Short mmCIF file of C-alpha atoms in Angstrom, two decimals:
data_model
loop_
_atom_site.label_atom_id
_atom_site.label_comp_id
_atom_site.label_asym_id
_atom_site.label_seq_id
_atom_site.Cartn_x
_atom_site.Cartn_y
_atom_site.Cartn_z
CA MET A 1 63.44 -41.88 -2.35
CA ALA A 2 61.80 -41.60 0.95
CA ASP A 3 58.18 -38.67 -0.08
CA ASN A 4 56.46 -37.49 2.51
CA ARG A 5 54.08 -36.86 0.08
CA PRO A 6 50.19 -38.31 1.50
CA LEU A 7 49.21 -41.18 -0.34
CA PRO A 8 45.71 -40.72 -3.15
CA PRO A 9 42.21 -43.13 -1.06
CA GLY A 10 42.60 -45.81 -1.77
CA TYR A 11 46.21 -46.66 -1.58
CA SER A 12 47.46 -48.18 0.47
CA VAL A 13 45.96 -52.00 1.28
CA PRO A 14 45.63 -53.29 4.88
CA VAL A 15 47.35 -57.60 4.84
CA HIS A 16 46.16 -59.35 7.48
CA ARG A 17 48.37 -61.43 9.36
CA SER A 18 46.71 -64.23 8.62
CA LEU A 19 47.46 -63.70 4.90
CA THR A 20 51.27 -63.60 5.93
CA ALA A 21 50.83 -66.52 8.28
CA PRO A 22 52.03 -70.38 8.63
CA ILE A 23 49.34 -73.11 9.07
CA LEU A 24 50.39 -74.72 11.90
CA LEU A 25 48.28 -77.62 13.22
CA ALA A 26 48.73 -77.97 17.26
CA GLY A 27 52.27 -75.31 16.76
CA ALA A 28 54.19 -77.24 14.09
CA PRO A 29 53.36 -77.16 10.24
CA ARG A 30 50.04 -79.37 9.22
CA LEU A 31 52.47 -81.64 7.09
CA ALA A 32 54.36 -83.06 9.50
CA THR A 33 51.37 -83.05 12.23
CA ILE A 34 50.07 -85.07 10.26
CA VAL A 35 52.59 -87.70 9.61
CA ASN A 36 53.67 -88.01 13.46
CA GLY A 37 50.26 -88.24 13.89
CA THR A 38 49.71 -92.10 11.30
CA LEU A 39 53.70 -93.36 13.42
CA ALA A 40 52.59 -92.83 16.18
CA ALA A 41 49.16 -94.24 15.40
CA ALA A 42 50.72 -97.18 13.71
CA LEU A 43 52.29 -97.47 16.28
CA GLY A 44 49.21 -98.16 18.84
CA ILE A 45 46.64 -99.60 16.88
CA GLY A 46 48.50 -100.90 13.88
CA LEU A 47 51.47 -102.95 15.78
CA GLN A 48 50.08 -102.80 18.92
CA LEU A 49 52.08 -100.58 21.13
CA TRP A 50 50.52 -97.96 22.77
CA GLY A 51 52.65 -95.86 24.85
CA VAL A 52 55.06 -95.95 22.43
CA GLY A 53 52.35 -94.48 19.81
CA LEU A 54 52.16 -92.30 22.76
CA VAL A 55 55.82 -91.77 23.54
CA PHE A 56 57.16 -90.39 19.39
CA TRP A 57 54.18 -88.72 19.55
CA ILE A 58 54.73 -87.21 22.55
CA VAL A 59 58.75 -86.40 21.66
CA ALA A 60 57.97 -85.19 17.63
CA GLN A 61 55.74 -83.80 18.11
CA GLY A 62 57.78 -81.58 20.68
CA ILE A 63 60.75 -81.92 18.68
CA CYS A 64 58.68 -79.68 15.44
CA VAL A 65 56.63 -77.77 17.82
CA PHE A 66 60.62 -76.54 19.08
CA ALA A 67 61.66 -76.28 14.67
CA ALA A 68 58.58 -74.42 14.01
CA ARG A 69 59.15 -71.63 16.30
CA ARG A 70 62.90 -70.74 14.70
CA ASP A 71 61.35 -71.48 11.87
CA PRO A 72 57.81 -71.73 10.41
CA GLN A 73 58.62 -73.33 6.88
CA PHE A 74 61.46 -75.42 8.63
CA ALA A 75 59.87 -78.36 7.10
CA ASP A 76 59.89 -77.64 3.46
CA VAL A 77 63.31 -76.14 4.00
CA LEU A 78 63.92 -80.12 5.25
CA ILE A 79 62.22 -81.29 2.24
CA ARG A 80 63.90 -79.43 -0.65
CA HIS A 81 67.12 -80.28 0.85
CA ILE A 82 67.42 -84.09 1.42
CA ARG A 83 65.71 -83.41 -2.60
CA THR A 84 68.34 -81.56 -4.20
CA ARG A 85 71.90 -82.74 -4.71
CA GLY A 86 74.57 -80.54 -3.07
CA TYR A 87 76.48 -78.45 -5.64
CA TYR A 88 79.47 -79.06 -4.82
CA ALA A 89 79.63 -82.38 -3.23
CA CYS A 90 82.83 -85.11 -4.99
#
């Protein structure tokens, strides 16, 4: 039903990209970045393994950024996948 009639004034509203874009922190979802930073800080400060904490943060953040480029809401999907049981599970 493509109609080529002009729209009345004020009928269309511009939608800004910031309203539809996901909230990312350092290129990854906010929740994943906070979890990565907390675990890296626990390794670095709590266990005094500074190098391991830094390497963990770099690797984990890199994986999250890679996954966020494919699907910005991968963390929500992963959490839902873990919480829900399979329908056809034996």
